[in-house]
Short mmCIF file of C-alpha atoms and ligand atoms in Angstrom, two decimals:
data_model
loop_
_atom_site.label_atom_id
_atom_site.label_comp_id
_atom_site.label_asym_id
_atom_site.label_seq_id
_atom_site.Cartn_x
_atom_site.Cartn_y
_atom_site.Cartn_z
CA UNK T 299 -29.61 165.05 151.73
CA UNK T 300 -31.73 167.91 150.50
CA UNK T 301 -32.79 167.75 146.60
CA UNK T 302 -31.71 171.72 146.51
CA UNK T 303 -30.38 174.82 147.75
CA UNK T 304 -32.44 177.34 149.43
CA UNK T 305 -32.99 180.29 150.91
CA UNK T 306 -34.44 180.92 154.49
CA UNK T 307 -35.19 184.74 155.56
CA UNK T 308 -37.20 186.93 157.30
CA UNK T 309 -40.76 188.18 155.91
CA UNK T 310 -41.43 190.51 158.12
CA UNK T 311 -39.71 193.08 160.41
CA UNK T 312 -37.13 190.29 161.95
CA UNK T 313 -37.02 188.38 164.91
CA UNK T 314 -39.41 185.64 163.25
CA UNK T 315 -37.53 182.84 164.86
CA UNK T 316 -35.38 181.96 162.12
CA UNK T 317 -32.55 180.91 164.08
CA UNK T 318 -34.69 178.12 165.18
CA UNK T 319 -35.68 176.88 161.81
CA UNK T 320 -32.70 177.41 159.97
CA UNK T 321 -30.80 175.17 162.84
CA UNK T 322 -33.60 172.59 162.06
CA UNK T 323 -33.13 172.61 158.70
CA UNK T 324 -29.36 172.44 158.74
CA UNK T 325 -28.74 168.90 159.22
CA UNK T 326 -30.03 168.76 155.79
CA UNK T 327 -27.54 171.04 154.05
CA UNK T 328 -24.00 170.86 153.77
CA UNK T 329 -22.89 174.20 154.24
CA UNK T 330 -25.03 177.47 155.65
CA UNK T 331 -24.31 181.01 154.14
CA UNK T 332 -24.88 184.20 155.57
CA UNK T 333 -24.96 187.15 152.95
CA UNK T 334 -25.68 190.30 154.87
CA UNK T 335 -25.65 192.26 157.90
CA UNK T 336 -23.63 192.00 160.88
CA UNK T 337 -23.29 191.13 164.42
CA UNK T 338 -26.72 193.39 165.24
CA UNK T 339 -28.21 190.22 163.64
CA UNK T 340 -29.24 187.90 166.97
CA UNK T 341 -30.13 184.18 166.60
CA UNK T 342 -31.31 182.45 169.55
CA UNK T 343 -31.49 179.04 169.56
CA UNK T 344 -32.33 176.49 171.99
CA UNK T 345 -30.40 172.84 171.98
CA UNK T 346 -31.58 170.24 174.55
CA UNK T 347 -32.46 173.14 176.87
CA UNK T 348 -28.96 174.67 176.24
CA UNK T 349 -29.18 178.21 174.88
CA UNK T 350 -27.00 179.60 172.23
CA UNK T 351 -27.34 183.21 170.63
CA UNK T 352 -25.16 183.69 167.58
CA UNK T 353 -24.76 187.15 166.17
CA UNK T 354 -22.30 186.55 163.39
CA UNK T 355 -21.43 183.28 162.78
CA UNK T 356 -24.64 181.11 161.18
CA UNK T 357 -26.36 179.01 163.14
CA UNK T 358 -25.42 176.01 161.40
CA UNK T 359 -22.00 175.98 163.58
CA UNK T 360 -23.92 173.81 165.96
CA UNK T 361 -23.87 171.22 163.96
CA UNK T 362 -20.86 168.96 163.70
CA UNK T 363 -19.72 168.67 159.67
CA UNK T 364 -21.89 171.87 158.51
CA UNK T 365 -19.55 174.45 156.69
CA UNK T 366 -20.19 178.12 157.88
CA UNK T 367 -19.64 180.93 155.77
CA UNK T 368 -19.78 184.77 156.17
CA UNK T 369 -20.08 185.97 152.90
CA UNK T 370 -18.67 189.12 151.21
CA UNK T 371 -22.53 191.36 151.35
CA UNK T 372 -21.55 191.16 155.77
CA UNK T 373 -19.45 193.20 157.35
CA UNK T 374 -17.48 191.68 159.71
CA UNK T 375 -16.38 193.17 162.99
CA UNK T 376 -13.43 191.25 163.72
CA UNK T 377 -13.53 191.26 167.72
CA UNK T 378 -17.23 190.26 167.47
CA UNK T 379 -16.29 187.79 165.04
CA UNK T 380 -13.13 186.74 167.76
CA UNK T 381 -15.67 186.60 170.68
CA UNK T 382 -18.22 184.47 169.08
CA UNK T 383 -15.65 182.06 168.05
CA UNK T 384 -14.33 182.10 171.97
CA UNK T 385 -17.63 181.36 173.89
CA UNK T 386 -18.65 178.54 171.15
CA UNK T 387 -15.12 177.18 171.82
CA UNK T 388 -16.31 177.34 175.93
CA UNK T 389 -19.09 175.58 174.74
CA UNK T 390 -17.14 172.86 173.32
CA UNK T 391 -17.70 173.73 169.24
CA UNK T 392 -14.55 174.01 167.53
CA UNK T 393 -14.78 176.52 164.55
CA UNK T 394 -11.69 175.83 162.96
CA UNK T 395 -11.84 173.95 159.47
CA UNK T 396 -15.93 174.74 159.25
CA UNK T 397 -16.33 178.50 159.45
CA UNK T 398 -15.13 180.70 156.13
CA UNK T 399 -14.91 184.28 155.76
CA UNK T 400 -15.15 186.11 152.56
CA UNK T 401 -12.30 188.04 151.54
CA UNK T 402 -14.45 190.27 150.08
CA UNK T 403 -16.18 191.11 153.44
CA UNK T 404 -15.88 194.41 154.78
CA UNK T 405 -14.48 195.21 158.05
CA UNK T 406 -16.14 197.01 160.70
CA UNK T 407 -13.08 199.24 162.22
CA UNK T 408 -13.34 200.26 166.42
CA UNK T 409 -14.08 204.16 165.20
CA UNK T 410 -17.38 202.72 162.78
CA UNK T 411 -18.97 202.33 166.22
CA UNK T 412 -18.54 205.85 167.34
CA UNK T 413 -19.73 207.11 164.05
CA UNK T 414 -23.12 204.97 164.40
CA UNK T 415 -23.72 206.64 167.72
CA UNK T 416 -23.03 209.81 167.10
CA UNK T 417 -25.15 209.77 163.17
CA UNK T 418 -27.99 208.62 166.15
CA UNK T 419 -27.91 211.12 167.89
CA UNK T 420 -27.47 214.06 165.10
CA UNK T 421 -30.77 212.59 163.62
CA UNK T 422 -32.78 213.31 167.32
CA UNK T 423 -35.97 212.55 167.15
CA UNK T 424 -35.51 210.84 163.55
CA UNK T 425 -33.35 208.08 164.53
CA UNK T 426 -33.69 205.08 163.75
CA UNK T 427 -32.88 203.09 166.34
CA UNK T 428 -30.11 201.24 164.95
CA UNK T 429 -27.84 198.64 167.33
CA UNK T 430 -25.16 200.99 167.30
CA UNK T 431 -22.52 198.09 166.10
CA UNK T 432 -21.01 200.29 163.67
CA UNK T 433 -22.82 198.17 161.13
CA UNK T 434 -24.64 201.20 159.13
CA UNK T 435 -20.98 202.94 158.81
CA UNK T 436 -19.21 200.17 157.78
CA UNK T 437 -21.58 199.86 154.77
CA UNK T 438 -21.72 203.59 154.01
CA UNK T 439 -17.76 202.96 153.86
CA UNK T 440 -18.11 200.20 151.74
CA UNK T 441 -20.49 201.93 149.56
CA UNK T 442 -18.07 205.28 149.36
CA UNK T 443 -15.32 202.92 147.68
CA UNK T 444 -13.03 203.73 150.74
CA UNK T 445 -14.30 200.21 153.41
CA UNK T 446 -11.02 198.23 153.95
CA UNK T 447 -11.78 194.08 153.11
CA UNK T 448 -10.58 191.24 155.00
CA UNK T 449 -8.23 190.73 152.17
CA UNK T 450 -7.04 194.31 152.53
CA UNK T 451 -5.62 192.76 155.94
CA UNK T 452 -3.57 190.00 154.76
CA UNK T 453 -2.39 192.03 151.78
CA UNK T 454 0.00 194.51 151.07
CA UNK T 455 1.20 196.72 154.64
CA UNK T 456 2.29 199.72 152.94
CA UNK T 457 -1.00 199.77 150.89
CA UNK T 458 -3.01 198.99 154.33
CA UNK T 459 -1.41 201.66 156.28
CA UNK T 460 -2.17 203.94 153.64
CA UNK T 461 -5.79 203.35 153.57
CA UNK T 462 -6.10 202.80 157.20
CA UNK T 463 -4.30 206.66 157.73
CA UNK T 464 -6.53 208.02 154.73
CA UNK T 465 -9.86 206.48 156.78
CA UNK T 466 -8.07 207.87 159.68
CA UNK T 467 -8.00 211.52 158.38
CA UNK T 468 -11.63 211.33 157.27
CA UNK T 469 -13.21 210.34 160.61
CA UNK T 470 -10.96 213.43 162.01
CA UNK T 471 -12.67 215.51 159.75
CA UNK T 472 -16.03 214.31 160.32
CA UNK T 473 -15.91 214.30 164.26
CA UNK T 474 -14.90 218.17 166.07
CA UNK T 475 -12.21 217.90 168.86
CA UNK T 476 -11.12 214.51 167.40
CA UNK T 477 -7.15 213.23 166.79
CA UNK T 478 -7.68 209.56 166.72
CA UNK T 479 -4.43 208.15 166.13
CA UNK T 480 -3.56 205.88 163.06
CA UNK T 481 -0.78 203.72 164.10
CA UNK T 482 -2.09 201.75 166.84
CA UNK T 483 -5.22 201.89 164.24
CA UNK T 484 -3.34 199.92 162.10
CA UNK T 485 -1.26 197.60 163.99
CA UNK T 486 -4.52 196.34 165.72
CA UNK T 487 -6.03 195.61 162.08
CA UNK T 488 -2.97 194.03 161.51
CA UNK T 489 -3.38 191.42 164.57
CA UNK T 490 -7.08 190.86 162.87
CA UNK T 491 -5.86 190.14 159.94
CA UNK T 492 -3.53 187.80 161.41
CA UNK T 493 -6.16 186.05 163.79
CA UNK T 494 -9.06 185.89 160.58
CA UNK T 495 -5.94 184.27 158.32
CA UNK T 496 -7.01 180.24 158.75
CA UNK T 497 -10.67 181.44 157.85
CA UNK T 498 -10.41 183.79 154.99
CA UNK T 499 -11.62 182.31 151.49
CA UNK T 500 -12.45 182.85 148.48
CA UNK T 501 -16.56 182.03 149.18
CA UNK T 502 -18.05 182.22 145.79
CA UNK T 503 -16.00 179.81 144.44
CA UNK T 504 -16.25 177.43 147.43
CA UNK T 505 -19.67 177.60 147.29
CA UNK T 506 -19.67 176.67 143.54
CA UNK T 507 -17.73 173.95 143.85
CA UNK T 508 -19.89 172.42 146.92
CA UNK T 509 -23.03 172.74 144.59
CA UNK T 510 -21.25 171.49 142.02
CA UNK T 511 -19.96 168.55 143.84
CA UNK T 512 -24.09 167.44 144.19
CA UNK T 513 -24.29 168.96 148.11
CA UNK T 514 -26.66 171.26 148.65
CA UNK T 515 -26.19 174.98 150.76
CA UNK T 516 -29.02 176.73 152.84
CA UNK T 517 -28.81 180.78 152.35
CA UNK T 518 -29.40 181.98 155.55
CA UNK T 519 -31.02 185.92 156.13
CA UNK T 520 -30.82 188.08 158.65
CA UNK T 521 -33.26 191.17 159.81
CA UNK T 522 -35.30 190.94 157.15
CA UNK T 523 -37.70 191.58 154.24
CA UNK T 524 -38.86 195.18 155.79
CA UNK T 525 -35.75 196.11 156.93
CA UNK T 526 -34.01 195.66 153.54
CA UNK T 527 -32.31 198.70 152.55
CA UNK T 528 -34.11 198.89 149.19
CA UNK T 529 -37.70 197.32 149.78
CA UNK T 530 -38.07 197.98 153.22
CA UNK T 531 -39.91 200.86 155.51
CA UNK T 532 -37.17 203.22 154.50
CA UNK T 533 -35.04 205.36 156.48
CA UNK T 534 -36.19 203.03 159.42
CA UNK T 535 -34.44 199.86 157.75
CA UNK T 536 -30.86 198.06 157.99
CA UNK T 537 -27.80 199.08 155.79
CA UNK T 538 -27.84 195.96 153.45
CA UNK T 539 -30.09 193.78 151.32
CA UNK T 540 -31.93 191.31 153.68
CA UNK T 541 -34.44 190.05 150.92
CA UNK T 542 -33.64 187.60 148.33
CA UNK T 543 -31.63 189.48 146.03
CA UNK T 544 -28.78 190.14 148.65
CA UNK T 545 -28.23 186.04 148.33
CA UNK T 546 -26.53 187.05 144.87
CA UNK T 547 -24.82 190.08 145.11
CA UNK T 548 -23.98 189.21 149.00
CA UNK T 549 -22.22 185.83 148.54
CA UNK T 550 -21.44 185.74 144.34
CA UNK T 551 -23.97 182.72 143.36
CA UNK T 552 -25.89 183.45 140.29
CA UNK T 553 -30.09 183.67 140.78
CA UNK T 554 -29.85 179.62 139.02
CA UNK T 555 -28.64 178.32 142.36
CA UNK T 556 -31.28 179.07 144.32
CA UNK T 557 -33.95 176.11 144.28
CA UNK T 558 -36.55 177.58 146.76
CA UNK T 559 -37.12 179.97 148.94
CA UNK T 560 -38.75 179.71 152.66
CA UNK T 561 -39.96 182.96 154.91
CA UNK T 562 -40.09 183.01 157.95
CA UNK T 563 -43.20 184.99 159.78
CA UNK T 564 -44.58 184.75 163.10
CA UNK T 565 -48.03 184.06 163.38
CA UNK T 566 -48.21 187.84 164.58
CA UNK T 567 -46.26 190.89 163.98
CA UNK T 568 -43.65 193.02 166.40
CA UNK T 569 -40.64 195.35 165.30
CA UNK T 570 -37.71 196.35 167.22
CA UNK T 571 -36.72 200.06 167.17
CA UNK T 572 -38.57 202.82 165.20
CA UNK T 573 -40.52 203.12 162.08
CA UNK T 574 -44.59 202.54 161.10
CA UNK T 575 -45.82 198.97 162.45
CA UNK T 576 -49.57 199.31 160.95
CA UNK T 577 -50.89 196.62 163.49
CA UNK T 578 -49.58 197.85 166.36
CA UNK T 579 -51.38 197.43 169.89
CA UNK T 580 -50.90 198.73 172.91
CA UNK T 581 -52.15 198.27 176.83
CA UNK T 582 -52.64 195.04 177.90
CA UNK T 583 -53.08 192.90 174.70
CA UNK T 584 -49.47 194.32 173.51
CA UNK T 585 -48.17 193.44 177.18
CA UNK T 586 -49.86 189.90 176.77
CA UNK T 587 -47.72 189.03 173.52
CA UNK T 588 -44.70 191.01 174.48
CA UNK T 589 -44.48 188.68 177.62
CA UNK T 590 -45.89 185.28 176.26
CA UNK T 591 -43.54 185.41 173.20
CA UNK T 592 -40.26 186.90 175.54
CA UNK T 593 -40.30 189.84 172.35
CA UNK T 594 -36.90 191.24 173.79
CA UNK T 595 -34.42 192.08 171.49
CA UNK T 596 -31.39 188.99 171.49
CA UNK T 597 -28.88 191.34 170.65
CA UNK T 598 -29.60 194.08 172.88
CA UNK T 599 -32.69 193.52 175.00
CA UNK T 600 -34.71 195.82 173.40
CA UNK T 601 -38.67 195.22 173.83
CA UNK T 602 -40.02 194.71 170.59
CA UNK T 603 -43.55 196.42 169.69
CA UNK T 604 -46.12 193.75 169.18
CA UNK T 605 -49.26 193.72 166.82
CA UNK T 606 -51.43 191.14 164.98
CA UNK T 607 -50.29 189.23 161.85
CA UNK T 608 -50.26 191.80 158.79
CA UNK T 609 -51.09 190.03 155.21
CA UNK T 610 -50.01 193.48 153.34
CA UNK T 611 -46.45 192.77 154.73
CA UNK T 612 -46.36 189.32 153.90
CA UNK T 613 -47.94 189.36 150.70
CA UNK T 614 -45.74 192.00 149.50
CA UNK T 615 -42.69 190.11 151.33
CA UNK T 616 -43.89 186.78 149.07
CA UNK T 617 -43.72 188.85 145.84
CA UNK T 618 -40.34 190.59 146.56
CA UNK T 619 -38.55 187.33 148.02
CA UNK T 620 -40.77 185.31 145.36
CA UNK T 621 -41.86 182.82 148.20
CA UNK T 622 -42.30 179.23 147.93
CA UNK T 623 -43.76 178.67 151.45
CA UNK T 624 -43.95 180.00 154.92
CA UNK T 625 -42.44 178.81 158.21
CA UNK T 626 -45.19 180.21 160.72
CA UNK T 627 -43.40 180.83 163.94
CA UNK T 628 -44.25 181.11 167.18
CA UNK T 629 -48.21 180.10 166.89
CA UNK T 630 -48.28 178.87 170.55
CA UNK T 631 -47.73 182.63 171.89
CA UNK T 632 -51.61 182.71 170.69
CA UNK T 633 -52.81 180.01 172.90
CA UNK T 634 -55.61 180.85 175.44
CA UNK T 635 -56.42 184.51 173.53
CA UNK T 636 -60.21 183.92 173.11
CA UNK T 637 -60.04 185.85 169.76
CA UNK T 638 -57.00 186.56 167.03
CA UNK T 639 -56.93 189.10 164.39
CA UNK T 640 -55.58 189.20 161.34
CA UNK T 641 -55.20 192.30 159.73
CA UNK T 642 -55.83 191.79 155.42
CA UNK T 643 -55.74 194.98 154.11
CA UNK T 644 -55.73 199.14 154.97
CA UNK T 645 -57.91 201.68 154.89
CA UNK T 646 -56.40 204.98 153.94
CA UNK T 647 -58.21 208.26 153.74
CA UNK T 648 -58.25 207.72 149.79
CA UNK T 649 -60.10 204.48 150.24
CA UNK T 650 -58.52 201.09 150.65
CA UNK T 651 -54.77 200.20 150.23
CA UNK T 652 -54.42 196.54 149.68
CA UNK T 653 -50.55 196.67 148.68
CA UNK T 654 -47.73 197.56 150.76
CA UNK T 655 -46.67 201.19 150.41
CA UNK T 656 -43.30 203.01 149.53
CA UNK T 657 -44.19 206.11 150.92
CA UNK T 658 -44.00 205.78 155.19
CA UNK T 659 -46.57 208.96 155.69
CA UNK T 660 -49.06 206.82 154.33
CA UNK T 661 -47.92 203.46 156.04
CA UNK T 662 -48.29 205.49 159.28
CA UNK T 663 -51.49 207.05 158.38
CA UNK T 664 -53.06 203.19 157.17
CA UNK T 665 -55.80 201.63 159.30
CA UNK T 666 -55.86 197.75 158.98
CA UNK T 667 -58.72 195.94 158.32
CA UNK T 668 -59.11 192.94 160.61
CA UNK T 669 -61.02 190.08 160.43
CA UNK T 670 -61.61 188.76 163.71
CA UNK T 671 -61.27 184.78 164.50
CA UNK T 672 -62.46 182.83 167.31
CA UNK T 673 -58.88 181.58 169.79
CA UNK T 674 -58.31 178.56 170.74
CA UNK T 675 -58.32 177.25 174.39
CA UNK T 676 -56.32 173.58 174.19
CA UNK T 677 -52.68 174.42 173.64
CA UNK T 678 -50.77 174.56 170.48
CA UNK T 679 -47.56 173.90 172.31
CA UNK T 680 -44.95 171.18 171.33
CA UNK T 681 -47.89 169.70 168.35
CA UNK T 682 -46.02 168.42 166.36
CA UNK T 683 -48.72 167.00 163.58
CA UNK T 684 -50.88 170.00 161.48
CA UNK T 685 -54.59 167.81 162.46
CA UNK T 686 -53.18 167.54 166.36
CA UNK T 687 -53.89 171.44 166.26
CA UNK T 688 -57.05 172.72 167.58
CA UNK T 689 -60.13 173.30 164.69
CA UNK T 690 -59.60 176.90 165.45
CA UNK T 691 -55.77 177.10 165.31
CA UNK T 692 -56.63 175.14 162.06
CA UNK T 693 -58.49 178.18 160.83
CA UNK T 694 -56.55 180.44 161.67
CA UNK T 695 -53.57 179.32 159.81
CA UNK T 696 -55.84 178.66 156.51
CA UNK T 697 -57.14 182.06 156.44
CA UNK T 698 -53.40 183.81 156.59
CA UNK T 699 -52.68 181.17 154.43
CA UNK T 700 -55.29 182.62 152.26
CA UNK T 701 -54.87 186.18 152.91
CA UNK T 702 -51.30 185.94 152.49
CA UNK T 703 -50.87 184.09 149.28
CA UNK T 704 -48.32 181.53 150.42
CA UNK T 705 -48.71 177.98 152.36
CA UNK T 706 -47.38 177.43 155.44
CA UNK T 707 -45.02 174.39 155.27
CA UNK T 708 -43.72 174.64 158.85
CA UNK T 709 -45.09 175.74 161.89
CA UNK T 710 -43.30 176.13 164.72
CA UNK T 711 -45.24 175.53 168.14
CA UNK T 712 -42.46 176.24 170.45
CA UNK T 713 -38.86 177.49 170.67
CA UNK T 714 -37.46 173.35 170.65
CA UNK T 715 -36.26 171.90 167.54
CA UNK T 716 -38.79 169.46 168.17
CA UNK T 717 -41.94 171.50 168.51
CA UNK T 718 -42.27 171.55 165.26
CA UNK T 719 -45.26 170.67 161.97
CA UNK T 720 -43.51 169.95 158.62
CA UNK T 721 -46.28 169.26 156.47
CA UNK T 722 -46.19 166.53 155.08
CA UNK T 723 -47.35 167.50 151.48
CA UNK T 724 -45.29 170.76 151.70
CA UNK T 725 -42.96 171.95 149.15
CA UNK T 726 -40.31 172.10 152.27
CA UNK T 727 -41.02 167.80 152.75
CA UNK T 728 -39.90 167.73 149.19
CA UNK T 729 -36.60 170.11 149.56
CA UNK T 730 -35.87 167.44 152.59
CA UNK T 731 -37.00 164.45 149.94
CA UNK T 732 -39.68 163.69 152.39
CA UNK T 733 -42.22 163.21 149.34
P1 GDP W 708 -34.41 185.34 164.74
O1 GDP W 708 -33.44 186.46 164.78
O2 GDP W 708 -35.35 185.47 163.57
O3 GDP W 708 -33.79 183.98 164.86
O4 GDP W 708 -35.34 185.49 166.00
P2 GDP W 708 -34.90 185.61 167.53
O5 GDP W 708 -33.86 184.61 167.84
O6 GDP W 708 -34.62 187.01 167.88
O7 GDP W 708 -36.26 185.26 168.24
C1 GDP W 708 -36.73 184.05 168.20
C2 GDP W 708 -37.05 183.66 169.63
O8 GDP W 708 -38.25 182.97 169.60
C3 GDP W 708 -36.03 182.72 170.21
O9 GDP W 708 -35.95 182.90 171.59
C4 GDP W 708 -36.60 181.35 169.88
O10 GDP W 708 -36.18 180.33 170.74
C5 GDP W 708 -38.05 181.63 170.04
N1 GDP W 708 -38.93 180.81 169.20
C6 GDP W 708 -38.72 180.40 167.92
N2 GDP W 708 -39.79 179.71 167.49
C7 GDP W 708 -40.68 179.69 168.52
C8 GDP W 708 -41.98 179.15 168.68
O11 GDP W 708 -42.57 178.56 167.79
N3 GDP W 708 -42.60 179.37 169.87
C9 GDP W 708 -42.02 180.05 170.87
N4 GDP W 708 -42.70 180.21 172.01
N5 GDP W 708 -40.79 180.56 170.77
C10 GDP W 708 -40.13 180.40 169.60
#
């Protein structure tokens, strides 16, 4: 068992492969929590060659005895929710008895879809390339003080069919031409409701009973650091808070409980939909990584833009999360390149910009600095042991190390569970009382 409770999330633009590394980490844990977001979030992970890609429900679900838990900071689209639960159920995982839904989650209603596309495509050429899930409206719903909970569902009917007819009204308003029709609005909630019952809890306490019981829970992200609502590229971000902070305020466990925190960051950049990506390349090199590291979007098959590894981001991601290590991800895609970069810093037209900016103008305006490092030619692939790696792979991990202000505990040479370094003297070998 695991000597804390910690959180895992993205330090970059998403996509870093935590799926992968939170399911590794799980057998450790005794319950897995996800805090925000929604179904746009996409894990893929890869079980004896079997793949699973889990949009909702953690990850941890694929491991017999782990307790899931949606927490109250996601909003929960109930049909996703019901189709998830279906094609694990296919795949012969039972839900029922581990997975727990906040009643303090807000629900993502048929119509919050609609209103996603059409806020799209009223913003043009701003957009910001959302998934179109309904997940930004939900939370501007929640944040307007008129979202309906999961507990709004199993509650009062009168009160629900109030607020359902009230939301109803609004969305009228809001769209021209439009008489969407309450009633069977409400009787459908209703049947959610009804289906959700077996799973809806009261999370916060659960959870501090679990850690006060001596077992330990992993706090599992989604998107990530640069997405987050408040500290990431904003507009071109998610609706919630994807960095540490959204742990607390996203599942009700004070700042105490969480023991350590672990980002994940491949060992290069990409970004799915718009928004600056400093280290962007294009042509062939772009191509290269795009096709080496499948960079397709898991939710919705987007390509993902691909760049070098950017310190700025992660640096700033380590002092906003408050990082304790790094899992690397994804450091075979670089095999056979005969040089990487690595991009430390930015030059700006006022001179050089070594910390991450608020302002995007200037994030889109910023040069990086590279330094260039020799590639390696023997294969990273499936190496499981840190001094298996080739001298230059070796280097090339120490100098983001370096440039990035946090040590890499686990790097992750392939998309197995078992293609994986845990170094041995890592702050992560002590979380798993390795040391
Ligand atoms: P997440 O949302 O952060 O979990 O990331 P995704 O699931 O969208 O993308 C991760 C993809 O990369 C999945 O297909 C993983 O199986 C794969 N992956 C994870 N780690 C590695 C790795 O070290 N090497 C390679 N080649 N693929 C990896």
């Amino acid at each position: 068992m695991s000597k804390t409770n910690i959180a895992v999330l993205g330090a970059q633009w998403g996509d870093e492969g935590k799926g992968k590394i939170v399911d590794m980490l799980t057998p450790h844990f005794a319950a897995v929590a996800r805090y925000q977001g929604g179904h746009n979030a996409g894990h893929t992970v890869y079980v004896q060659g079997k793949k699973f890609v889990l949009h909702l429900i953690p990850s941890g679900i694929l491991h017999p005895g782990v307790t899931c838990i949606i927490g109250n900071g996601v909003v929960v689209d109930p049909q996703a929710l019901f189709k998830e639960v279906d094609e694990l159920a296919r795949m012969g995982i039972d839900v029922n008895g581990r997975l727990l839904v906040s009643e303090k989650a807000h629900v993502i209603l048929p119509y919050h879809r609609e209103l996603d596309v059409l806020s799209e495509a009223r913003r043009g050429e701003r957009k910001i390339g959302t998934t179109s899930r309904g997940i930004g409206p939900a939370y501007e719903d929640k944040i307007g003080r008129r979202g309906i909970r999961v507990c709004d569902l199993l509650g009062d009917r009168e009160a629900l069919a109030q607020e359902v007819r009230e939301n109803v009204s609004a969305r009228n308003r809001m769209i021209i031409d439009s008489t969407l029709d309450w009633k069977p609005l409400f009787d459908q909630v209703v049947a959610f409701g009804e289906r959700m019952r077996p799973w809806v809890a009261d999370v916060s306490l659960f959870l501090d009973r679990t850690i006060k019981q001596g077992k330990n829970v992993m706090f599992e992200g989604a998107q990530a650091t640069l997405l987050d609502i408040d500290h990431g590229t904003y507009p071109f971000v998610t609706s919630s808070n994807a960095s540490i902070g959204g742990v607390c305020t996203g599942l009700g466990v004070p700042p105490k409980a969480i023991g350590g925190v672990l980002g994940v960051a491949k060992a290069y950049t990409t970004r799915v939909g718009e928004g600056p990506l400093p280290t962007e390349l294009s042509g062939e090199l772009s191509e290269r990584l795009r096709e080496s590291g499948q960079e397709y979007g898991a939710s919705t098959g987007r390509p993902r833009r691909c760049g070098w590894y950017d310190a700025v981001v992660v640096r700033y991601s380590a002092r906003i999360n408050g990082l304790d290590a790094i899992a690397l991800t994804k450091l075979d895609v670089l095999d056979g390149l005969p040089e990487v970069q690595l991009c430390t810093g930015y030059k700006t037209a006022s001179g050089s910009m070594m910390e991450f900016p608020a302002d995007l103008r200037l994030l889109a305006a910023a040069e990086p600095v590279y330094e260039t490092l020799p590639g390696w030619s023997s294969p990273t692939k499936g190496v499981t042991q840190f001094d298996k790696l080739p001298a230059e792979a070796q280097r090339y991990i120490r100098r983001l190390e370096e440039a990035s202000g946090v040590s890499c505990a686990i790097i992750s040479t392939g998309s197995d569970r078992d293609e994986t370094i845990v170094r041995g003297d890592s702050v992560v070998a002590g979380w798993l009382g390795r040391v």
